[in-house]
Short mmCIF file of C-alpha atoms in Angstrom, two decimals:
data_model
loop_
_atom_site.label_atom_id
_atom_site.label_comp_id
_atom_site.label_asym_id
_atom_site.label_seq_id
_atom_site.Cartn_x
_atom_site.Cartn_y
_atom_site.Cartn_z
CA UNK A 291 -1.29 32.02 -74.70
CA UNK A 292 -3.30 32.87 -77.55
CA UNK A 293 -5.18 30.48 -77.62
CA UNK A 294 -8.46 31.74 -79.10
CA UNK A 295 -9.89 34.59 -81.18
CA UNK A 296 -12.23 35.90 -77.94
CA UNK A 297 -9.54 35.56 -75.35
CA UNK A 298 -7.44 38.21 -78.11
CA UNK A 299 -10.25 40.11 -77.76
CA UNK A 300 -10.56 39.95 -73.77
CA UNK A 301 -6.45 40.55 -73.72
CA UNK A 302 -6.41 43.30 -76.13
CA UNK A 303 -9.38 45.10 -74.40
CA UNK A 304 -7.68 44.70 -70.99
CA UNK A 305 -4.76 45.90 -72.22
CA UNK A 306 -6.37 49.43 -74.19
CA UNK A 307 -8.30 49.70 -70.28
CA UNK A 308 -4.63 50.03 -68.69
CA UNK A 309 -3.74 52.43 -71.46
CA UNK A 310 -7.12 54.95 -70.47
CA UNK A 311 -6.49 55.02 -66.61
CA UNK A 312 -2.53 56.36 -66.72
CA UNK A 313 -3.25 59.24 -64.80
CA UNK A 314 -2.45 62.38 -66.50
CA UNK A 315 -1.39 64.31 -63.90
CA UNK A 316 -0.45 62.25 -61.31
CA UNK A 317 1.70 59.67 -63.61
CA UNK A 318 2.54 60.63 -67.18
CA UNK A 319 4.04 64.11 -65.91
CA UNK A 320 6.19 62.97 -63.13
CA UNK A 321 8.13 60.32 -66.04
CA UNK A 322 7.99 63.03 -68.20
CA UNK A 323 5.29 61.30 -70.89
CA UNK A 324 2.68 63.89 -70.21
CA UNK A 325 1.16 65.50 -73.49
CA UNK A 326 2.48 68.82 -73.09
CA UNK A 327 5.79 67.94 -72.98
CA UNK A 328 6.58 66.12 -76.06
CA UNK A 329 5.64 67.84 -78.98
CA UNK A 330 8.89 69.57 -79.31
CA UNK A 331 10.07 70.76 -82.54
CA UNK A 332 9.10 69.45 -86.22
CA UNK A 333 12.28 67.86 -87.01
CA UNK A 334 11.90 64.86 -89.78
CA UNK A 335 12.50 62.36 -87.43
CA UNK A 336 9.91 61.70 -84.59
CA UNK A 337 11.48 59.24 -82.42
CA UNK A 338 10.84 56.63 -80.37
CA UNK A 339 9.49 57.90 -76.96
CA UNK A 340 7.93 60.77 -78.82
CA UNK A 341 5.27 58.37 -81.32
CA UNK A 342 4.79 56.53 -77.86
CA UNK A 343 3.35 59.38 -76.16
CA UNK A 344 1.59 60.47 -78.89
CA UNK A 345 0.11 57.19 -79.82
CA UNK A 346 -0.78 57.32 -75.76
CA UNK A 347 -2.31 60.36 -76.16
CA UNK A 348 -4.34 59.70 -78.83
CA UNK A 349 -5.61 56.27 -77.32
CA UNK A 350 -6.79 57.49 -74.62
CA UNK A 351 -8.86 60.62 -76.54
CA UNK A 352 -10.60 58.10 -79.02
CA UNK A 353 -11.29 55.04 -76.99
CA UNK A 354 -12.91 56.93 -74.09
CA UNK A 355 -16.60 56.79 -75.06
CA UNK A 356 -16.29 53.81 -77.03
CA UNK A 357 -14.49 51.98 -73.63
CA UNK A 358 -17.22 52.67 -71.65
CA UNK A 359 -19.94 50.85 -74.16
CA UNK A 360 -17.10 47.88 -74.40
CA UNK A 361 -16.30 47.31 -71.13
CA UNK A 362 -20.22 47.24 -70.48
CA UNK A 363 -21.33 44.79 -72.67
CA UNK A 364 -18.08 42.93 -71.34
CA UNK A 365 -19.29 43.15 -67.97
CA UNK A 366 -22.81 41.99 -68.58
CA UNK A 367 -21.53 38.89 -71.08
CA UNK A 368 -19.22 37.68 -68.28
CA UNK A 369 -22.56 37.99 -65.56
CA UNK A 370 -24.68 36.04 -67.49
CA UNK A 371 -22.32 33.70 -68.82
CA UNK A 372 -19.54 33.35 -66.72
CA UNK B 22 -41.27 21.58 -112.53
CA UNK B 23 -38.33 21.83 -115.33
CA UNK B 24 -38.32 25.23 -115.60
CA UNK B 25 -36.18 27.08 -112.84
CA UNK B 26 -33.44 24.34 -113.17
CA UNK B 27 -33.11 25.04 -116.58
CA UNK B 28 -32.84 28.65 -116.51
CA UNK B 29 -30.73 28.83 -113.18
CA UNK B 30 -28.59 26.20 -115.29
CA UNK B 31 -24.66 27.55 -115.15
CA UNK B 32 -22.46 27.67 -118.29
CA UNK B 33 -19.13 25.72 -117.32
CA UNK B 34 -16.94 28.04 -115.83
CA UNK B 35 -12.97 27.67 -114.51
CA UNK B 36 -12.23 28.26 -111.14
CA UNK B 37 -10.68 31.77 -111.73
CA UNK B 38 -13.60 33.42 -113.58
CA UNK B 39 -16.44 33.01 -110.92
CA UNK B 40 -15.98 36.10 -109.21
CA UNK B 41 -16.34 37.95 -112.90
CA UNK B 42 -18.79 35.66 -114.08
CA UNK B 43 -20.78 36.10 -111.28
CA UNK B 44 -21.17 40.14 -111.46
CA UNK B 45 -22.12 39.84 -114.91
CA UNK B 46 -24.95 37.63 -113.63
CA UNK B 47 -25.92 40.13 -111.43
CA UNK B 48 -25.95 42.53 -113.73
CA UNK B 49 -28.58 40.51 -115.65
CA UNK B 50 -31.23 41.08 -112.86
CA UNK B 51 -30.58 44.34 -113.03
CA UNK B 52 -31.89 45.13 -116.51
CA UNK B 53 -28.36 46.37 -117.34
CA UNK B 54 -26.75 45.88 -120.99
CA UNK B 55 -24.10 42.88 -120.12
CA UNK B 56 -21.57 45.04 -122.31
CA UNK B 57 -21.02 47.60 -119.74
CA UNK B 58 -19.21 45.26 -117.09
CA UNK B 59 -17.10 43.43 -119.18
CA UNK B 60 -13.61 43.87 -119.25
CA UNK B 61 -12.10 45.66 -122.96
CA UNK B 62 -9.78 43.17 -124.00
CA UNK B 63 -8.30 43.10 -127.67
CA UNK B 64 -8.04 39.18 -128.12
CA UNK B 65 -8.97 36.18 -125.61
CA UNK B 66 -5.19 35.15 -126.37
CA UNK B 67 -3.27 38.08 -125.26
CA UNK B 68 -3.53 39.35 -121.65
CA UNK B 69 -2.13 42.84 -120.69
CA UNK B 70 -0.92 43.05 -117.35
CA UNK B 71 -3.93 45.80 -116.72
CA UNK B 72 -6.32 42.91 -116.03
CA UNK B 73 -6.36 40.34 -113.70
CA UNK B 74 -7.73 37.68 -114.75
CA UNK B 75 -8.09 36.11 -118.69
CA UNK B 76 -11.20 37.31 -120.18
CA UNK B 77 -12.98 34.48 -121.22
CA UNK B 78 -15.94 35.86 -122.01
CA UNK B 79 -15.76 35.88 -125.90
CA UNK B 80 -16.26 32.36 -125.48
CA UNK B 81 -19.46 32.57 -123.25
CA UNK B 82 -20.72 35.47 -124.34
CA UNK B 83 -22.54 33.66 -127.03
CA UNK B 84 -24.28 31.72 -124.64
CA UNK B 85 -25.17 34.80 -121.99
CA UNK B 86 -25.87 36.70 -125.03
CA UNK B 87 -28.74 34.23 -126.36
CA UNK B 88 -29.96 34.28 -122.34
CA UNK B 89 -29.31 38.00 -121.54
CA UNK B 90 -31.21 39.73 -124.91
CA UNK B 91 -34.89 38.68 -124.15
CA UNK B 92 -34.06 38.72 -120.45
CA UNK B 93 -32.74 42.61 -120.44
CA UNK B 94 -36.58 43.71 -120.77
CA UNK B 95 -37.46 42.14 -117.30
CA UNK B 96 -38.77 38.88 -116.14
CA UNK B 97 -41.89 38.89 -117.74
CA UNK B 98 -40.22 38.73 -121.29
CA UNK B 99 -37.63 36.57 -120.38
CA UNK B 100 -39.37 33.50 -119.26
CA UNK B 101 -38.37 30.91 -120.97
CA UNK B 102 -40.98 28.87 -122.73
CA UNK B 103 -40.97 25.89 -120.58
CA UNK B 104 -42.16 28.69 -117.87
CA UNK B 105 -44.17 30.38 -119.81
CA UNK B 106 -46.45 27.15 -120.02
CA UNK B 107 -47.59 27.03 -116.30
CA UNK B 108 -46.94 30.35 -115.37
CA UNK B 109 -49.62 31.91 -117.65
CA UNK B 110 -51.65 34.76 -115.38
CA UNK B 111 -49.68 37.91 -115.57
CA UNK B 112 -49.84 38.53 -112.27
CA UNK B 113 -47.46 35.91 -110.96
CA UNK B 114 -45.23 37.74 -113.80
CA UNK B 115 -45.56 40.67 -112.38
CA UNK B 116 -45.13 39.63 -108.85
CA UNK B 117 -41.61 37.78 -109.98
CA UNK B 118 -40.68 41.11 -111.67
CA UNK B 119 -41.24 42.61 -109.04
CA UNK B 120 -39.61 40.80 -106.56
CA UNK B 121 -36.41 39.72 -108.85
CA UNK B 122 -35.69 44.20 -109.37
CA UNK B 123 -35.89 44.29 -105.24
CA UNK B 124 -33.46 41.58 -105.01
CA UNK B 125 -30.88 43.13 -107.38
CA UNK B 126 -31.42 46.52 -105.58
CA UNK B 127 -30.51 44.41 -102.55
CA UNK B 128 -27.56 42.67 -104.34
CA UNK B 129 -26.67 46.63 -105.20
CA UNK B 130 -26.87 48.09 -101.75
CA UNK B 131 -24.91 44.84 -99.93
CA UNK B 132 -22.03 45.13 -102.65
CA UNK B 133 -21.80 49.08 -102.22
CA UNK B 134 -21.76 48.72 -98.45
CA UNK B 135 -19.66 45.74 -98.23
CA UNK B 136 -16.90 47.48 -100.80
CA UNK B 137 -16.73 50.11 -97.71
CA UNK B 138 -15.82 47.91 -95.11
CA UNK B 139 -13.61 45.06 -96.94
CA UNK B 140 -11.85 46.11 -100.10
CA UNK B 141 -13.05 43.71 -102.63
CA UNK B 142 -11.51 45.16 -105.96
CA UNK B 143 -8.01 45.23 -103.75
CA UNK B 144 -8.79 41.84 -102.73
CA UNK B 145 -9.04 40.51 -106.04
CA UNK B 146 -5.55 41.49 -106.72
CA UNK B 147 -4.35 39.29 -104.58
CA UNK B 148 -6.05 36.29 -105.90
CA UNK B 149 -4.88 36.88 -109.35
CA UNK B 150 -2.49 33.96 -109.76
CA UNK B 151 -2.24 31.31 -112.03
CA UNK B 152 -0.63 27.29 -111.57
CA UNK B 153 3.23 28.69 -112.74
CA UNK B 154 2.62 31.10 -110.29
CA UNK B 155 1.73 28.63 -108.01
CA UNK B 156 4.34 26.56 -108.41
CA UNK B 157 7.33 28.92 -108.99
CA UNK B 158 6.45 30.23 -105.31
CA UNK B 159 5.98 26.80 -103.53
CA UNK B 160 9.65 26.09 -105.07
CA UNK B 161 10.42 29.74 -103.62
CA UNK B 162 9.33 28.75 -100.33
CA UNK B 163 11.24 25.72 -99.90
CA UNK B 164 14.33 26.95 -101.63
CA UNK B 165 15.05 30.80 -101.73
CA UNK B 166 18.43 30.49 -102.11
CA UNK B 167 19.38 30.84 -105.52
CA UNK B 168 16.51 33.39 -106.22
CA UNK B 169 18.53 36.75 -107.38
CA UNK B 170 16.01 39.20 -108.11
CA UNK B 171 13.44 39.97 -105.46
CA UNK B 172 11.59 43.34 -106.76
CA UNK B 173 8.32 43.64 -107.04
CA UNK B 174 7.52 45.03 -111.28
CA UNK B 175 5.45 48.02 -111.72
CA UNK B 176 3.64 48.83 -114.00
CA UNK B 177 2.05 52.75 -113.76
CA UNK B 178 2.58 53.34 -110.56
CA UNK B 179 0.32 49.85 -109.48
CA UNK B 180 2.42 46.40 -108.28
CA UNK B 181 2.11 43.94 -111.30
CA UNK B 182 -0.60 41.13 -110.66
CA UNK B 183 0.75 38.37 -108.86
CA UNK B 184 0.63 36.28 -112.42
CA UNK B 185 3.07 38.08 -113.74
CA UNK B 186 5.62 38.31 -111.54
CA UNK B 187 7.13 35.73 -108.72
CA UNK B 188 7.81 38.37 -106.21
CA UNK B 189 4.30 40.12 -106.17
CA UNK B 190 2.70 38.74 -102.57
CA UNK B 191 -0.59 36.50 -103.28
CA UNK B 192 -3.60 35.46 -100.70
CA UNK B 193 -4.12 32.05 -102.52
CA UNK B 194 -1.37 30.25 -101.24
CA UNK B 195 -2.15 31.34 -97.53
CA UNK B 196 -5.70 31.09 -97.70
CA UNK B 197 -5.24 27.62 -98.72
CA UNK B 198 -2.15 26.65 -96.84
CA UNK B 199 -4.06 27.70 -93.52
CA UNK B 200 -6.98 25.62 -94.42
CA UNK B 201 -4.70 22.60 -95.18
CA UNK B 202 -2.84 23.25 -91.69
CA UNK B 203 -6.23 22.65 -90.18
CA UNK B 204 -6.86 19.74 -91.80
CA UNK B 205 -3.74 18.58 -91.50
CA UNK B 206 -3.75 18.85 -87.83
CA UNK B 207 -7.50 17.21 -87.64
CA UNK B 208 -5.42 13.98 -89.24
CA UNK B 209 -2.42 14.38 -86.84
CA UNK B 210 -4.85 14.24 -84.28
CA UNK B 211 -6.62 11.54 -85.55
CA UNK B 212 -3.73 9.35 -85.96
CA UNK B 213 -3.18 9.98 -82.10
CA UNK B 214 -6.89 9.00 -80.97
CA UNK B 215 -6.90 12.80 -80.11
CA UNK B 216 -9.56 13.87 -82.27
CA UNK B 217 -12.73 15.27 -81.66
CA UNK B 218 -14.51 17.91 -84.20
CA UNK B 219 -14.15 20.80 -81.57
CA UNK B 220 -10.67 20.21 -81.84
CA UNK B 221 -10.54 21.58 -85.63
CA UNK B 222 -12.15 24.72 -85.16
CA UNK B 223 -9.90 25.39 -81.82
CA UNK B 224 -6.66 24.72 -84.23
CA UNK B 225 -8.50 27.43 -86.64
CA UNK B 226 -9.50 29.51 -83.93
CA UNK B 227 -5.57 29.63 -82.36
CA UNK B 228 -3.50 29.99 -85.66
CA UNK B 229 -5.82 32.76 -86.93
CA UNK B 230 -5.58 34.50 -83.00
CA UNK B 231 -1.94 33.99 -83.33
CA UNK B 232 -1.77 35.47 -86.80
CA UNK B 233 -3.48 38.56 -86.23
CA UNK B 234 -1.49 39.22 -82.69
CA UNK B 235 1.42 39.11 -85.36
CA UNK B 236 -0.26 41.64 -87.35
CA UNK B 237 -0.66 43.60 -84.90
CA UNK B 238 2.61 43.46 -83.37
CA UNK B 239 3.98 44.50 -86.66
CA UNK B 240 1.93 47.17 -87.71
CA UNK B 241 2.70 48.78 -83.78
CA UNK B 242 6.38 48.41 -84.46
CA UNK B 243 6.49 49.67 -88.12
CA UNK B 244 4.42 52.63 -86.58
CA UNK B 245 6.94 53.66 -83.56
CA UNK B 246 9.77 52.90 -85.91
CA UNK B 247 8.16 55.76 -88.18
CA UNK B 248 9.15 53.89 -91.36
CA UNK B 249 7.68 54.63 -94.52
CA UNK B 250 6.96 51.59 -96.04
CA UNK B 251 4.17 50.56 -98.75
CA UNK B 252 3.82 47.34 -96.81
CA UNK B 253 -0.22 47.53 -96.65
CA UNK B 254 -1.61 45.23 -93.97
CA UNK B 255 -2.90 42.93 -96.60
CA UNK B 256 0.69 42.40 -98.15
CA UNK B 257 1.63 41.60 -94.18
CA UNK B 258 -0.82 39.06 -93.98
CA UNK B 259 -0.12 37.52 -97.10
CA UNK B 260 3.33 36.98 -95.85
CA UNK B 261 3.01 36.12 -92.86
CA UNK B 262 1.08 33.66 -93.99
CA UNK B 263 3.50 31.60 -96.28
CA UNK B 264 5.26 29.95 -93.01
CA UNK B 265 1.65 27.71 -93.24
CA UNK B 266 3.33 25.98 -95.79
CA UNK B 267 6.39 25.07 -94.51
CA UNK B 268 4.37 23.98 -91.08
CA UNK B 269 1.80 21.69 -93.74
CA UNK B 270 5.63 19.60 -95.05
CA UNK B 271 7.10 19.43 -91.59
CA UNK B 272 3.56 17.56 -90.01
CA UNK B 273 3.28 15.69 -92.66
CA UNK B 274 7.07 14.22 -93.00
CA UNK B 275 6.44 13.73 -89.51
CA UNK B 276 3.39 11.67 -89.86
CA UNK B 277 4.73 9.35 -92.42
CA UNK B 278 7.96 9.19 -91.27
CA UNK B 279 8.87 9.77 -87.19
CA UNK B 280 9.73 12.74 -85.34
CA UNK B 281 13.66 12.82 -86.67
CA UNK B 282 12.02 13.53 -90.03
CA UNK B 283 9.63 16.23 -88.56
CA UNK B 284 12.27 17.97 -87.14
CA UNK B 285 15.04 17.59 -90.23
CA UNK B 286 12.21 19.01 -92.37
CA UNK B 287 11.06 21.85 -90.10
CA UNK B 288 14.56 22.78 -89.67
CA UNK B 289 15.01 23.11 -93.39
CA UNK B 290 11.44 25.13 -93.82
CA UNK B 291 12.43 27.91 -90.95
CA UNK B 292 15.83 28.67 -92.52
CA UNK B 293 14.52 28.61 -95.72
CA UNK B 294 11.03 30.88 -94.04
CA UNK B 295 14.16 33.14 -92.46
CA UNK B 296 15.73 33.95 -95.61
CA UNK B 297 12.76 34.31 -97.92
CA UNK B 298 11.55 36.69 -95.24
CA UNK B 299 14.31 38.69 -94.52
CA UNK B 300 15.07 39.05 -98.59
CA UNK B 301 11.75 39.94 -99.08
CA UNK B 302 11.14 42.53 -96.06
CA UNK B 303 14.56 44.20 -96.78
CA UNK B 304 13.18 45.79 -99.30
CA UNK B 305 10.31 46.59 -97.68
CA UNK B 306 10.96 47.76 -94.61
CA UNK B 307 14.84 49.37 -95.48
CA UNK B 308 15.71 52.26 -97.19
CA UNK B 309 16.13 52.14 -100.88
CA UNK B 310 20.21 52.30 -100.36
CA UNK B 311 20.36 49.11 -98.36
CA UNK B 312 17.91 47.48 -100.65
CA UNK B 313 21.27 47.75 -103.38
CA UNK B 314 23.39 46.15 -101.10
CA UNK B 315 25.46 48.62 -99.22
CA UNK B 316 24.80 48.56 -95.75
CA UNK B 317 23.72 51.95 -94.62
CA UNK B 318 24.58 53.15 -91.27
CA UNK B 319 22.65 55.25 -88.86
CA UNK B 320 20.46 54.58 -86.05
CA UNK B 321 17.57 54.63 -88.06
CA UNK B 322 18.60 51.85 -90.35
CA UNK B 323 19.85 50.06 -87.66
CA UNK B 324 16.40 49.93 -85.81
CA UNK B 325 14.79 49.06 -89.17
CA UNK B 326 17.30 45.70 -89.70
CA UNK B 327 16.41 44.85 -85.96
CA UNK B 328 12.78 45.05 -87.07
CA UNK B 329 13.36 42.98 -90.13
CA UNK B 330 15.30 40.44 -87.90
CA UNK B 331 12.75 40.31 -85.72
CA UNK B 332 10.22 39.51 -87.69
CA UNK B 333 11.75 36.72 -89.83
CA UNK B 334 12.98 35.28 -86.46
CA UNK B 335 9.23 35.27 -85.19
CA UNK B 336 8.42 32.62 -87.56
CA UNK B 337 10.43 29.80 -87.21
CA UNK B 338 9.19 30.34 -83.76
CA UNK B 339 5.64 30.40 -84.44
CA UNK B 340 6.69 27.28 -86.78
CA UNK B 341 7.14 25.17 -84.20
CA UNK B 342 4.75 26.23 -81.48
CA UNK B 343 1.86 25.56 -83.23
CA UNK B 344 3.08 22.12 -84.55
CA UNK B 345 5.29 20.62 -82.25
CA UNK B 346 1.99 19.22 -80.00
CA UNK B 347 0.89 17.46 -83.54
CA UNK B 348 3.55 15.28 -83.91
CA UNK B 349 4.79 12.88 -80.76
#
């Protein structure tokens, strides 16, 4: 498995790509993760599902720019060196 | 030319004072009085726990003081008479002074940018042990099971330096016992006709990729379990990091003594790994109730014990997937 420091690298950027291209609409609403439906009320205890979504959420707001760089350079390294 | 050897020449120093010793030489180039970075201290005997390591420096500071007073002027002043005899035009002095201030304005700059990125003052902490230390830990390692007290001291609000007190988490033992595992492994291999030198730093390569996926794994968990823990990532790392040893004892019973030995021995490390970890993470990871002993119920505490579990059980695993191809 993990065998090597770069293939971490390759699985955990694979792995942040699936979490940018859940649909929002099509997807996350229709199981009921979308991001306007879990912020319910401020009780102490967040829950599961609830620090899921927002941890989701808030993936998929930070990493977009910096994805598109990553996955880039990613692309080119595996061109020219297989 | 005598002269740069000489002056360049290093006082003895022990193995735990470099990293002190070593700012105060830095502070030489800088033209700054040497009394400014040196720990207060009352007495080189006594050592309050607010420091981490035993100032020694009443003992040198004779010496650095003889070098440092003609040297805090600048270069020009400071060279040493053996220099002073071939280096006699002022303008190579000049040109030294000058280029000795840029590189301690470098020095300056790297050690205020590094101390952004990696947190060298915490870092020290964690190096702040001492051969009891050592020792009283190995012996916790292999046999936890008599150990009653497992708190970390305070002392004002800041956990005690790992010196002081057995339970404190250290670096040193890690750090080493993951460069031993390498090694440890190159020899396995060797015995085996396996070996090639591409083979070590794959070993290194996989046990550190494997170590940070259990970071990560961790930190992930302790965040959707929302527990509030003061379980920084370092502490994490140090601990995960103590199964190295047990790994280094079952390899090398198994070298010396067949695979029925490797796998008596490794038994007896990942029970004794389980325990120590699940002792030391209850107190962690739980609340402070079930820390006392009285098993708290709730759902919440019930995910935390299943975290805890987890964990500890993730390293006997570990244990033995990265050693079992060493040993045939």
């Amino acid at each position: 498995m993990a065998f090597t420091l770069y293939s971490l690298l390759q699985a955990a950027l694979l792995c942040v790509n699936a979490i940018a291209v859940l649909h929002e609409e099509r997807f996350l609403k229709n199981i009921g993760w979308g991001t306007d439906q879990g912020i319910g009320g401020f009780e102490e205890e967040p829950g599961i599902k609830s620090q899921l979504m927002n941890l989701i959420r808030s993936v998929r707001t930070v990493m977009r720019v910096p994805l598109i760089i990553v996955n880039s350079i990613a692309i080119i390294l595996l061109l020219l060196f297989g | 030319m005598a002269g740069p050897p000489r002056r360049l020449a290093r006082s003895p120093q022990v193995g735990g004072h470099e990293v002190r010793d070593l700012e105060l030489r830095g502070v030489h180039g800088a033209g700054m009085p040497a009394s400014k970075r040196r720990v207060p201290v009352s007495q080189p005997g006594m050592t309050d726990p607010h420091q981490l390591f035993d100032d020694t420096s009443s003992a040198q500071s004779r010496g650095y003081g003889a070098q440092r007073a003609p040297g805090g002027l600048g270069y020009p002043t400071a060279s040493a008479s053996p220099q002073s005899a071939f280096l006699g035009d002022p303008v190579s002095n000049m040109a030294m002074a000058y280029g000795s201030s840029l590189a301690a304005q470098g020095k300056e700059l790297v050690d205020k940018n590094i101390d952004r990125f990696i947190p060298v003052t915490k870092l020290k902490y964690y190096f702040a042990v001492d051969t009891m230390y050592v020792g009283k830990k190995l012996g916790l390692l292999f046999f936890p099971y008599l150990h009653q007290d497992w708190e970390v001291q305070y002392q004002q609000d800041t956990p005690v330096a790992p010196r002081f007190d057995v339970n404190a988490p250290d670096l040193y033992i890690p750090a080493m016992a993951f460069i031993t595992y390498v090694l440890v492994a190159g020899l396995a291999l060797g015995t085996q006709d396996r070996f090639s030198p591409d083979l070590l730093g794959l070993q290194a390569s996989s046990a550190l990729a494997w170590l940070t996926l259990e970071v990560l794994a961790i930190l992930l968990s302790l965040y959707l379990v929302t527990v509030n823990t003061d379980l920084t990532t370092i502490d994490l790392v140090a601990f995960l990091g103590y199964k190295y040893v047990g790994m280094i004892g079952g390899v090398l019973m198994g070298l010396l003594f067949g695979k029925v030995v490797y796998y008596l021995v490794l038994g007896w490390c990942c029970v004794s790994i389980f325990v120590f970890m699940i002792r030391t993470l209850r107190l962690k990871i739980l609340a402070e109730a079930a820390a006392e002993g009285i098993p708290v119920r709730g759902a919440r505490n019930q995910l935390r014990m299943y975290l805890t579990m987890a964990v500890a059980a993730a390293q006997p695993l570990l244990m033995y997937w990265l050693t079992f191809h060493l040993v045939r």
